[in-house]
Amino acid sequence: MQLREDIRNIAIIAHVDHGKTTLVDQLLKYSGTFRENEQVDERMMDSGDIERERGITILAKNTAVKYHDTTINILDTPGHADFGGEVERIMKMVDGVALVVDAYEGTMPQTRFVLKKALEQKLTPIVVLNKIDRPNARPAEVIDEVLDLFIELGADDDQLEFPVVYASALNGTSGLEPDDQKETMDPLFTTILDHIPAPVDTSEEPLQFQITLLDYNDYVGRIGVGRIVRGSIKVGQQVVVMKQDGTQKNFRISKLFGFTGLKRIEIEEAKSGDIVAISGLEDINVGETVCSQEHPEALPWLRIDEPTLQMTFLVNNSPFAGREGKFITSRKIEERLMKQLETDVSLRVDPTDSPDVWTVSGRGELHLSILIENMRREGYELQLSKPKVIIKEVDGVPCEPVERVQVDVPEAYTGAVMESLGARKGEMLDMVNHGNGQVRLEFKVPSRGLLGYSTEFMSQTHGYGILNHTFEAYEPVIKGQVGGRREGVLVALENGKASTYGIMQLEDRGVIFVSPGTEVYAGMIVGEHNRENDLTVNITKEKHLTNVRSATKDQTATIRKTRQMSLEEALQYLNDDEYCEVTPESIRLRKMILNKNEREKAAKRSK
């Protein structure tokens, strides 16, 4: 069996914010991929605006670095479970993984999620203990935690013998011992070359190439990225693509791309073990196999986790529709959703009886909110319903998604957090007191119990708590109400501008969401009521002026700070009878039925 010693394929996996992308930066810099005078951004692989703003990786991306005579293909994966569809497919393209773990935080829920996927594929692991320079780093304990996690996830004997590299990606240092840090990435590179297996050279056999990622380019159309499993591929070659439904389609490879650093370069030929991108077929999809015409043989289909959450997307029909967005018609919104399906395999878009309404299903709140955020930035206006978990039948029993929740909180707040998660049908699995005032709690909670919980959690822990959760499994539906908002809302009575006087009159009724001067319409939610019922209020009320003067009459009006919601917070806040109106400039909450009398009649009928 001949091996391609000139190449290694590795994925970098980790929990959110443990430093994967920063580590890839250092590998790119240290390998001499850039010219000395080349301007390079931090977190180069996070190319999207939202990725840069939030400091998270959303799309899996690949790069290649040259170390001595070996090409190392590196795939940077998302750490968030909502983008698990990206992680699973990446595992098919690589022979090993570098698991990056924070030297203080240790293993987190999404470390478990991504590692489980890697071990299932029998990949060879390397552990990188990052942020070793943190003052409270605890390398020995974290390595024990990692080993326990490997054993718990069923790693075999070879996988348990993982090598460990200690690093500080931010400082560009690494070493094989925690206290032996030098400004070099050599220890990590040599560990990759020594431990990650080289791909088998099967370039003489018939071609098999599976599409794992999709990209789109206005000039060449769809681009399929994947690894050549066997054989070789050339520009101009006539090949056949094996579709999911069993049909075959002939096409010609019009362009072939390889990767160097952050650039995609045109190449003429590639062979087994190489990660390349091809174009030439318009409707190529993830999981399809490209084969030679003489030996059409499909690879096993890629299994992608099903969506767990769904929302209704509607055309905006509020009184302010069309004021701020460029694209507001059903045709434009549908086109945009269909375009998203071309590259996002974890998303589902289903039409409904109405041409203005679609059911969109995704892997979680973050997955869907990133899509919505991208749409509003592109100029779309739309309305959204409350997110709902997808119930599916397993062996005739209705089951709902359950998540593993890990909470790090100061000791003083553990009681409040345990009580609130218990009320949301959470089951406590573990509790560890680190002895430094911080407590780590682990729970299993139904996904619907977590909808809207993060805001409540931040209030309970005064902003000091850290909440992480990841999809665990489908389990039988728990009966009764789980989670949900308890408070009612303040609803505007009429169209107009919110006045300082009107807001002052309402401050003792609850928390206000709009600032003075904000335009509101009848049926729009302008605040949270401090009781459980909804209250229709006149927020546009002006103060009656008189010609009577007195020394104390005209004092400066001061109002409390209003609550501004981000898109995720607004979606989590919704109730069943409410919509979130999203435009390029505003996020508004509203009642489905705007008219007060009709709303009250509908509420009576539903009782």
PDB file of C-alpha atoms in Angstrom, residues 129 138-145 166:
ATOM      1  CA  LEU A 129      -3.873  22.833  25.055  1.00  0.00           C
ATOM      2  CA  ARG A 138      -4.560  24.166  34.955  1.00  0.00           C
ATOM      3  CA  PRO A 139      -2.963  21.938  32.265  1.00  0.00           C
ATOM      4  CA  ALA A 140      -2.698  18.694  34.276  1.00  0.00           C
ATOM      5  CA  GLU A 141      -6.384  18.695  35.330  1.00  0.00           C
ATOM      6  CA  VAL A 142      -7.558  19.646  31.831  1.00  0.00           C
ATOM      7  CA  ILE A 143      -5.601  16.772  30.244  1.00  0.00           C
ATOM      8  CA  ASP A 144      -7.322  14.424  32.739  1.00  0.00           C
ATOM      9  CA  GLU A 145     -10.702  15.907  31.743  1.00  0.00           C
ATOM     10  CA  TYR A 166       0.887  23.163  24.710  1.00  0.00           C
TER      11      TYR A 166
END
